[in-house]
Short mmCIF file of C-alpha atoms in Angstrom, two decimals:
data_model
loop_
_atom_site.label_atom_id
_atom_site.label_comp_id
_atom_site.label_asym_id
_atom_site.label_seq_id
_atom_site.Cartn_x
_atom_site.Cartn_y
_atom_site.Cartn_z
CA MET A 1 -12.91 3.31 -24.78
CA TYR A 2 -15.17 5.37 -22.31
CA LEU A 3 -14.24 7.02 -19.33
CA ALA A 4 -16.47 6.10 -16.60
CA THR A 5 -16.86 7.25 -13.19
CA THR A 6 -15.80 4.84 -10.28
CA GLY A 7 -18.63 5.86 -7.65
CA ARG A 8 -22.13 3.93 -7.29
CA PRO A 9 -23.94 4.86 -10.47
CA ASP A 10 -27.27 4.95 -8.33
CA ALA A 11 -25.81 7.37 -5.59
CA PRO A 12 -27.79 10.68 -5.63
CA PRO A 13 -25.80 13.51 -5.50
CA ALA A 14 -25.32 15.28 -2.29
CA PRO A 15 -27.16 18.58 -1.87
CA SER A 16 -24.74 21.82 -2.51
CA GLY A 17 -23.33 23.25 0.68
CA VAL A 18 -24.11 19.83 2.80
CA ARG A 19 -20.99 18.26 4.46
CA ARG A 20 -21.42 14.36 2.76
CA ARG A 21 -20.69 11.59 5.20
CA VAL A 22 -18.30 8.78 4.52
CA PRO A 23 -20.06 5.82 3.23
CA GLY A 24 -20.56 2.83 5.65
CA THR A 25 -18.52 0.43 3.47
CA VAL A 26 -15.39 2.68 3.45
CA LEU A 27 -15.82 2.86 7.56
CA ALA A 28 -16.37 -0.77 7.32
CA LEU A 29 -13.23 -1.30 5.22
CA GLY A 30 -11.31 0.96 7.58
CA ALA A 31 -12.36 -1.11 10.70
CA VAL A 32 -10.80 -4.40 8.99
CA SER A 33 -7.60 -2.42 8.15
CA LEU A 34 -7.41 -1.21 11.48
CA VAL A 35 -7.42 -4.62 13.09
CA THR A 36 -5.24 -6.19 10.40
CA ASP A 37 -2.66 -3.52 10.88
CA ILE A 38 -2.12 -3.88 14.55
CA SER A 39 -1.35 -7.38 13.40
CA SER A 40 1.18 -6.80 10.46
CA GLU A 41 2.54 -3.88 12.44
CA MET A 42 3.47 -5.72 15.42
CA VAL A 43 5.48 -7.96 13.23
CA THR A 44 6.78 -5.28 10.73
CA ALA A 45 7.96 -3.12 14.00
CA VAL A 46 10.43 -5.86 15.25
CA LEU A 47 11.44 -7.87 12.10
CA PRO A 48 14.31 -5.56 11.06
CA LEU A 49 15.42 -5.95 14.76
CA TYR A 50 14.90 -9.72 15.04
CA LEU A 51 16.87 -10.21 11.56
CA VAL A 52 19.54 -7.69 11.56
CA LEU A 53 20.56 -7.33 15.26
CA GLY A 54 18.83 -10.89 16.18
CA LEU A 55 19.92 -13.11 13.52
CA GLY A 56 22.93 -11.38 12.39
CA LEU A 57 21.59 -10.68 8.40
CA SER A 58 23.67 -8.08 6.71
CA PRO A 59 22.17 -4.86 5.14
CA LEU A 60 22.34 -6.72 1.84
CA GLN A 61 20.88 -10.11 2.86
CA PHE A 62 17.82 -7.97 4.48
CA GLY A 63 17.73 -5.86 1.27
CA LEU A 64 17.22 -9.24 -0.66
CA LEU A 65 14.72 -10.69 1.73
CA ASP A 66 12.78 -7.43 1.88
CA GLY A 67 12.82 -6.92 -1.66
CA LEU A 68 12.25 -10.53 -3.22
CA SER A 69 9.48 -10.71 -0.69
CA THR A 70 7.63 -7.84 -2.03
CA GLY A 71 8.48 -8.62 -5.84
CA ALA A 72 6.53 -12.00 -5.09
CA THR A 73 3.36 -9.84 -4.64
CA ALA A 74 3.74 -8.57 -8.04
CA LEU A 75 1.59 -11.32 -9.77
CA VAL A 76 -0.83 -12.12 -7.29
CA ARG A 77 -1.56 -8.32 -7.30
CA LEU A 78 -2.31 -8.68 -11.08
CA LEU A 79 -4.21 -11.94 -10.55
CA GLY A 80 -6.26 -10.64 -7.40
CA GLY A 81 -7.52 -7.55 -9.06
CA ALA A 82 -8.68 -9.43 -12.46
CA THR A 83 -10.33 -12.17 -10.42
CA ALA A 84 -12.07 -9.70 -8.22
CA ASP A 85 -13.18 -8.11 -11.22
CA ARG A 86 -14.49 -10.82 -12.86
CA GLY A 87 -17.94 -11.21 -11.77
CA GLY A 88 -17.62 -8.79 -8.88
CA ARG A 89 -15.83 -11.19 -6.57
CA HIS A 90 -14.07 -8.16 -4.66
CA LYS A 91 -14.99 -9.39 -0.99
CA GLN A 92 -14.30 -13.03 -1.78
CA VAL A 93 -10.90 -12.30 -3.22
CA GLY A 94 -10.10 -9.51 -0.30
CA GLY A 95 -11.11 -12.34 2.20
CA LEU A 96 -8.57 -14.75 0.69
CA GLY A 97 -5.81 -12.13 0.86
CA TYR A 98 -6.61 -11.38 4.59
CA ALA A 99 -6.56 -15.24 5.51
CA LEU A 100 -3.43 -16.11 4.17
CA SER A 101 -1.85 -12.70 6.01
CA ALA A 102 -3.44 -13.76 9.27
CA CYS A 103 -1.58 -17.47 8.63
CA SER A 104 1.65 -16.46 7.67
CA ARG A 105 2.26 -15.49 11.65
CA ILE A 106 1.93 -19.02 12.41
CA GLY A 107 4.81 -19.93 9.74
CA LEU A 108 7.01 -17.06 11.71
CA LEU A 109 5.85 -18.82 15.10
CA LEU A 110 7.25 -22.27 13.73
CA ALA A 111 10.18 -21.03 11.80
CA GLY A 112 12.46 -20.37 14.93
CA GLY A 113 15.62 -19.13 13.62
CA ALA A 114 15.52 -20.74 10.31
CA THR A 115 15.94 -17.92 7.52
CA GLY A 116 14.50 -20.09 4.91
CA TRP A 117 11.25 -20.65 6.79
CA ILE A 118 11.17 -17.17 7.95
CA ALA A 119 11.36 -15.68 4.40
CA THR A 120 8.50 -18.16 3.30
CA ALA A 121 6.53 -16.45 6.04
CA ILE A 122 7.19 -13.14 5.05
CA THR A 123 6.44 -14.08 1.34
CA ALA A 124 2.77 -15.16 2.26
CA ASP A 125 2.08 -12.06 4.14
CA ARG A 126 3.18 -10.15 1.25
CA LEU A 127 1.21 -12.40 -1.20
CA GLY A 128 -1.86 -11.97 1.24
CA LYS A 129 -1.29 -8.20 1.16
CA GLY A 130 -1.20 -8.44 -2.58
CA VAL A 131 -4.43 -10.28 -3.14
CA ARG A 132 -6.23 -7.97 -0.96
CA THR A 133 -5.06 -4.42 -1.67
CA ALA A 134 -6.55 -4.05 -5.07
CA PRO A 135 -10.25 -5.51 -4.09
CA ARG A 136 -10.61 -3.31 -1.20
CA ASP A 137 -9.24 -0.11 -3.03
CA ALA A 138 -11.86 -0.96 -5.53
CA LEU A 139 -14.76 -1.17 -3.27
CA ILE A 140 -13.47 2.12 -1.79
CA THR A 141 -13.94 3.47 -5.19
CA LEU A 142 -17.10 1.59 -6.03
CA HIS A 143 -18.67 2.99 -2.80
CA SER A 144 -17.63 6.62 -3.17
CA PRO A 145 -18.34 9.69 -5.34
CA PRO A 146 -15.60 10.25 -7.45
CA GLU A 147 -15.02 13.90 -6.25
CA ASP A 148 -14.65 12.63 -2.71
CA LEU A 149 -12.37 9.82 -3.59
CA GLY A 150 -9.44 11.92 -1.96
CA ARG A 151 -11.56 12.25 1.50
CA ALA A 152 -12.64 8.60 1.05
CA PHE A 153 -9.39 6.94 0.83
CA GLY A 154 -8.03 9.71 3.48
CA THR A 155 -10.48 8.24 5.98
CA HIS A 156 -9.75 4.57 5.00
CA ARG A 157 -5.88 5.37 5.51
CA ALA A 158 -6.28 7.15 8.84
CA MET A 159 -8.04 4.14 10.31
CA ASP A 160 -5.33 1.88 8.84
CA THR A 161 -2.69 4.25 10.52
CA THR A 162 -4.69 3.80 13.87
CA GLY A 163 -3.68 0.18 13.55
CA ALA A 164 -0.15 1.06 12.60
CA LEU A 165 0.29 2.96 15.77
CA LEU A 166 -1.16 0.55 17.96
CA GLY A 167 0.97 -2.54 16.56
CA PRO A 168 4.22 -1.40 17.66
CA LEU A 169 3.09 -0.23 21.09
CA ALA A 170 1.84 -3.88 21.50
CA ALA A 171 4.93 -5.38 20.18
CA PHE A 172 6.90 -3.19 22.58
CA ALA A 173 4.85 -4.09 25.53
CA LEU A 174 4.93 -8.02 24.81
CA LEU A 175 8.90 -7.81 24.58
CA TRP A 176 9.25 -5.81 27.93
CA ALA A 177 6.78 -8.54 29.29
CA THR A 178 8.22 -11.40 27.96
CA ALA A 179 11.91 -10.74 28.20
CA ASP A 180 12.18 -10.29 24.65
CA ALA A 181 10.18 -13.37 23.46
CA TYR A 182 9.59 -12.76 19.68
CA ASP A 183 7.54 -16.00 19.56
CA ALA A 184 4.85 -14.33 21.96
CA VAL A 185 4.62 -11.22 19.45
CA PHE A 186 4.12 -13.70 16.52
CA ALA A 187 1.10 -15.44 18.53
CA VAL A 188 -0.62 -12.43 19.47
CA SER A 189 -0.35 -10.98 15.61
CA PHE A 190 -1.92 -14.18 14.60
CA SER A 191 -4.70 -13.87 16.98
CA VAL A 192 -5.37 -10.15 15.88
CA GLY A 193 -5.30 -11.04 12.55
CA ALA A 194 -7.70 -13.56 12.64
CA PHE A 195 -10.13 -11.28 14.19
CA GLY A 196 -9.65 -9.15 11.14
CA VAL A 197 -10.91 -11.64 9.02
CA LEU A 198 -13.69 -12.38 11.24
CA LEU A 199 -14.43 -8.43 10.50
CA TRP A 200 -14.23 -8.65 6.67
CA VAL A 201 -16.82 -11.62 6.76
CA LEU A 202 -19.39 -9.96 9.14
CA LEU A 203 -18.82 -5.98 8.18
CA VAL A 204 -17.94 -5.81 4.39
CA PRO A 205 -20.77 -6.26 1.91
CA GLY A 206 -20.47 -8.26 -1.25
CA ARG A 207 -20.34 -6.41 -4.46
CA THR A 208 -24.20 -6.74 -5.87
CA ARG A 209 -24.86 -6.86 -9.52
CA GLY A 210 -26.13 -3.01 -10.12
CA ASP A 211 -23.02 -1.74 -8.27
CA GLY A 212 -21.50 -0.74 -11.58
CA GLU A 213 -20.28 -4.65 -12.02
CA ALA A 214 -19.38 -5.52 -15.60
CA PRO A 215 -22.14 -7.08 -17.80
CA VAL A 216 -21.82 -11.05 -18.10
CA VAL A 217 -21.15 -12.19 -21.59
CA PRO A 218 -22.94 -15.12 -22.47
CA ALA A 219 -21.16 -18.14 -23.17
CA VAL A 220 -20.04 -18.78 -26.99
CA PRO A 221 -20.34 -22.72 -28.33
CA ARG A 222 -16.87 -23.77 -29.26
CA ALA A 223 -16.08 -25.63 -32.45
CA ARG A 224 -14.75 -28.94 -31.99
CA GLY A 225 -11.10 -29.19 -30.92
CA GLU A 226 -11.19 -25.41 -30.18
CA CYS A 227 -8.98 -24.79 -26.91
CA ALA A 228 -10.62 -22.04 -24.54
CA GLU A 229 -7.38 -21.14 -22.92
CA PRO A 230 -6.30 -18.28 -25.51
CA ARG A 231 -10.01 -16.83 -25.27
CA ALA A 232 -9.62 -17.01 -21.58
CA ARG A 233 -6.04 -15.47 -21.65
CA GLY A 234 -7.22 -12.77 -23.86
CA ARG A 235 -10.12 -11.77 -21.49
CA PHE A 236 -7.56 -11.91 -18.56
CA LEU A 237 -5.06 -9.57 -20.11
CA GLY A 238 -7.60 -7.48 -21.41
CA GLY A 239 -8.96 -6.90 -17.90
CA LEU A 240 -5.59 -5.88 -16.77
CA LEU A 241 -4.38 -4.05 -19.64
CA GLY A 242 -7.54 -2.19 -21.21
CA GLY A 243 -6.77 0.86 -19.05
CA LEU A 244 -3.59 1.48 -20.57
CA ARG A 245 -5.42 2.67 -23.60
CA SER A 246 -5.94 5.70 -21.57
CA PRO A 247 -2.68 8.06 -22.16
CA GLU A 248 -3.45 9.58 -18.64
CA TYR A 249 -3.63 6.32 -17.00
CA ARG A 250 -0.22 5.05 -18.59
CA ARG A 251 1.54 8.17 -17.36
CA ILE A 252 0.17 7.24 -13.92
CA VAL A 253 1.55 3.74 -14.12
CA ILE A 254 5.01 4.87 -15.61
CA CYS A 255 5.20 7.64 -13.00
CA ALA A 256 4.29 5.05 -9.85
CA GLY A 257 7.08 2.90 -11.05
CA ILE A 258 9.93 5.80 -11.45
CA LEU A 259 8.85 7.00 -8.09
CA GLY A 260 8.79 3.45 -6.61
CA ALA A 261 12.09 3.25 -7.80
CA ALA A 262 13.87 5.74 -5.90
CA THR A 263 11.98 4.74 -2.69
CA ILE A 264 13.97 2.82 0.10
CA GLY A 265 11.72 1.08 2.65
CA ASP A 266 11.19 2.57 6.00
CA ALA A 267 12.95 -0.36 7.42
CA PHE A 268 16.14 1.05 6.40
CA LEU A 269 15.55 4.54 7.24
CA TYR A 270 14.53 3.08 10.80
CA LEU A 271 17.72 1.03 10.81
CA LEU A 272 19.74 4.25 9.73
CA LEU A 273 18.18 6.02 12.59
CA GLN A 274 18.80 3.41 14.96
CA ARG A 275 22.71 3.41 13.75
CA ARG A 276 23.16 7.08 13.67
CA LEU A 277 21.61 7.92 17.10
CA ALA A 278 22.56 4.58 18.62
CA PHE A 279 19.93 3.97 20.97
CA ASP A 280 19.34 1.04 22.79
CA ALA A 281 17.48 -1.79 20.35
CA THR A 282 14.47 -1.99 23.06
CA TRP A 283 13.13 1.37 21.79
CA PHE A 284 13.25 0.34 17.88
CA PRO A 285 9.59 -0.51 17.72
CA PHE A 286 8.58 2.94 18.68
CA LEU A 287 10.22 4.27 15.60
CA PRO A 288 7.19 3.75 13.50
CA LEU A 289 4.90 5.73 16.04
CA GLY A 290 6.02 8.92 15.23
CA ALA A 291 5.52 8.68 11.45
CA ALA A 292 2.23 6.75 11.98
CA ALA A 293 0.86 9.68 14.20
CA VAL A 294 1.65 12.22 11.72
CA TYR A 295 0.18 10.05 8.98
CA LEU A 296 -3.05 9.73 10.92
CA LEU A 297 -3.40 13.36 11.57
CA LEU A 298 -2.78 14.33 8.10
CA ALA A 299 -4.33 11.54 6.27
CA VAL A 300 -8.05 13.11 5.91
CA PRO A 301 -7.16 16.57 5.63
CA THR A 302 -4.68 15.79 2.92
CA GLY A 303 -7.45 13.42 0.92
CA ARG A 304 -9.98 16.35 1.25
CA LEU A 305 -7.13 19.04 -0.02
CA ALA A 306 -6.30 16.82 -2.94
CA ASP A 307 -10.11 16.56 -3.92
CA ARG A 308 -10.21 20.38 -4.04
CA ILE A 309 -6.86 21.28 -5.83
CA GLY A 310 -6.08 17.93 -7.66
CA ARG A 311 -3.99 15.02 -6.73
CA ARG A 312 -1.16 15.68 -8.54
CA ALA A 313 0.42 18.14 -6.66
CA PRO A 314 0.00 16.35 -3.12
CA LEU A 315 1.81 13.44 -4.67
CA LEU A 316 4.44 15.21 -6.09
CA TYR A 317 4.91 17.41 -2.60
CA GLY A 318 4.62 13.96 -0.39
CA HIS A 319 7.83 12.64 -2.41
CA GLY A 320 9.45 16.18 -2.20
CA ALA A 321 9.11 15.45 1.97
CA LEU A 322 10.67 11.90 1.57
CA LEU A 323 13.66 13.50 -0.32
CA LEU A 324 13.83 16.10 2.77
CA ALA A 325 13.55 12.94 5.01
CA TYR A 326 16.84 11.54 3.37
CA GLY A 327 18.65 14.74 3.42
CA LEU A 328 17.93 15.02 7.10
CA LEU A 329 20.00 11.71 7.64
CA LEU A 330 22.99 13.17 5.82
CA ALA A 331 22.92 16.72 7.63
CA PRO A 332 25.31 17.52 10.43
CA LEU A 333 22.48 18.18 12.81
CA PRO A 334 21.62 17.55 16.36
CA ASP A 335 20.40 13.85 17.01
CA PRO A 336 16.79 14.94 18.32
CA VAL A 337 16.51 17.52 14.99
CA VAL A 338 17.06 14.49 12.89
CA LEU A 339 14.81 11.98 14.76
CA LEU A 340 12.01 14.33 14.74
CA GLY A 341 12.64 15.55 11.56
CA VAL A 342 12.54 12.16 9.62
CA LEU A 343 9.54 10.66 11.50
CA LEU A 344 7.54 14.05 10.55
CA LEU A 345 8.53 14.03 6.72
CA LEU A 346 8.17 10.34 6.38
CA GLY A 347 4.53 10.94 7.94
CA VAL A 348 3.71 13.71 5.46
CA PHE A 349 5.15 11.34 2.62
CA TYR A 350 2.58 8.71 3.26
CA ALA A 351 -0.36 11.03 4.05
CA ALA A 352 0.08 12.82 0.74
CA THR A 353 0.90 9.78 -1.40
CA ASP A 354 -0.60 6.52 -0.27
CA GLY A 355 -4.52 6.96 -0.63
CA VAL A 356 -4.08 10.19 -3.10
CA LEU A 357 -2.28 7.87 -5.94
CA MET A 358 -5.18 5.40 -5.75
CA ALA A 359 -7.49 8.64 -5.85
CA LEU A 360 -5.59 9.74 -8.77
CA ALA A 361 -5.90 6.97 -10.83
CA GLY A 362 -9.48 6.17 -10.14
CA PRO A 363 -11.24 8.34 -12.35
CA PHE A 364 -9.00 7.02 -15.42
CA LEU A 365 -10.48 3.52 -14.64
CA THR A 366 -13.12 2.27 -16.75
CA GLU A 367 -16.35 0.41 -15.13
CA GLY A 368 -15.49 -2.80 -14.28
CA ARG A 369 -11.77 -2.68 -14.15
CA GLN A 370 -11.57 -0.76 -10.83
CA ALA A 371 -9.60 -3.77 -9.12
CA SER A 372 -7.41 -4.53 -12.15
CA GLY A 373 -6.54 -0.92 -12.92
CA LEU A 374 -5.42 -0.25 -9.55
CA ALA A 375 -3.41 -3.49 -9.08
CA VAL A 376 -1.47 -2.62 -12.25
CA VAL A 377 -0.40 0.67 -10.53
CA GLN A 378 0.30 -1.21 -7.24
CA THR A 379 2.43 -3.67 -8.95
CA ALA A 380 4.27 -1.12 -10.86
CA GLN A 381 5.10 0.68 -7.89
CA ALA A 382 5.86 -2.68 -5.92
CA LEU A 383 8.27 -4.13 -8.55
CA ALA A 384 10.04 -0.87 -8.58
CA ARG A 385 10.50 -0.71 -4.90
CA VAL A 386 11.92 -4.26 -5.26
CA GLY A 387 15.03 -2.81 -7.37
CA ALA A 388 15.35 0.30 -4.72
CA ALA A 389 15.48 -2.39 -2.02
CA VAL A 390 17.89 -4.44 -3.35
CA ALA A 391 20.13 -1.74 -4.60
CA PHE A 392 19.91 0.22 -1.61
CA GLY A 393 21.22 -2.59 0.56
CA ALA A 394 23.93 -3.60 -1.83
CA VAL A 395 25.45 0.06 -2.00
CA TRP A 396 25.17 0.25 1.77
CA THR A 397 26.87 -3.29 2.06
CA ALA A 398 29.73 -2.22 -0.65
CA SER A 399 30.52 1.42 0.15
CA GLY A 400 28.42 2.51 3.65
CA PRO A 401 25.10 3.91 4.52
CA GLU A 402 26.24 7.59 3.65
CA THR A 403 26.98 6.43 0.15
CA ALA A 404 23.85 4.63 -0.28
CA LEU A 405 22.17 7.58 0.98
CA VAL A 406 23.55 10.01 -1.57
CA ALA A 407 22.65 7.77 -4.19
CA ALA A 408 19.04 7.72 -3.19
CA VAL A 409 18.83 11.34 -2.90
CA LEU A 410 20.01 11.85 -6.59
CA ALA A 411 17.59 9.16 -7.75
CA LEU A 412 14.43 10.46 -6.11
CA THR A 413 15.47 14.25 -7.40
CA ALA A 414 15.65 12.74 -10.66
CA ALA A 415 12.40 10.91 -10.44
CA LEU A 416 10.58 13.76 -9.25
CA CYS A 417 11.83 15.75 -12.08
CA CYS A 418 10.20 13.08 -14.48
CA ALA A 419 7.00 12.81 -12.48
CA ALA A 420 6.43 16.66 -12.48
CA ARG A 421 6.29 16.49 -16.17
CA LEU A 422 4.44 13.23 -16.78
CA LEU A 423 1.56 13.37 -14.07
CA PRO A 424 -1.64 14.08 -15.55
CA THR A 425 -4.41 16.07 -13.63
CA THR A 426 -7.30 14.80 -12.49
CA PRO A 427 -10.66 15.70 -14.53
CA SER A 428 -12.84 17.58 -12.19
CA GLU A 429 -15.73 15.96 -13.51
CA PRO A 430 -15.31 12.45 -15.21
CA SER A 431 -17.13 12.44 -18.40
CA GLU A 432 -17.56 9.97 -21.21
CA ARG A 433 -15.07 10.14 -24.14
CA SER A 434 -14.08 7.81 -26.98
CA ASP A 435 -10.37 7.03 -27.64
#
């Protein structure tokens, strides 16, 4: 196996001492994510409140709903990544995912209070996200120099987080103006999401041959009666699992799963904050804003720092910040300290882990397998978080939130110890090597 760089092969090296510009494709992808995140965070900000406080779901029911809808993305992440790599269809596959997420808002609008229809709409949104994430991140790696992947992902995530800031504000304004009419939030969210799809079509370039696309293998005539399905299945599995031949990449996938299994969802943290501080539910949509603001401020500096010192340490320290956030919710401290501390640490966690994990995995992926390789990492993390969400909700329902938090602290501590031993360091200069 050969380890290839993930940047554009024809991109000239930047002169020493000259500040490199962020590639235009990364900025275009960031603009699409900004608009799409406004749409999605409008719903995400009010959904826990709507389901738990409005419809009366228990924490266990909410955990099952959140976990199962997230788990539904696992297969489509792999399918989306493998399909995008075959023939370089990153734009088409990613656009399908954005369109599916936008249309899911119509499902929420028409569901009323029917939990089954709401679950279907949420699952459609998560499926759309699963389809689009790997092709989008692959386009970032393909259009960025390997040594600047942390900065490129940091820039994209900063633009994405700007949408995460504006989305809850828009949701709160709509709830205030319409006397808690959740349908208005869902309708506006659909309109904004549709605009994001339009930006994707107009601004994001398709991957052309010569941008690192895998060569097309001529079709081989089949003997009479021979079935093409095993061969097609072999190519599919080879595209998905080919990167696992690299021991460093395998360790990244394992660590993504271990750390994901000890990460409870943001919605649970916000529900715990609302429960402890006992503030009016109207202010619930504002909780994500604090974490998003910190993420926005730190995403680019953290990405650049990861490019300089290596991406392993920021990833570990970011999960350490999440561990401190869990501890704050258990600490006998004044409520304002707990509120500000949890939101600050949650923002640090995302700034140091979200794009950094993708940048860490990127240099270990072979040419033509970027989307499928990143999809495997994302799927391992997503499946692990399914178990974390269901387990946390079950322990909360059975024994109370304090017991669930103590279990989360112990699990994340153990996961950090394992990841500290397993995570590889990013090669300073990716080079060809044979397995």
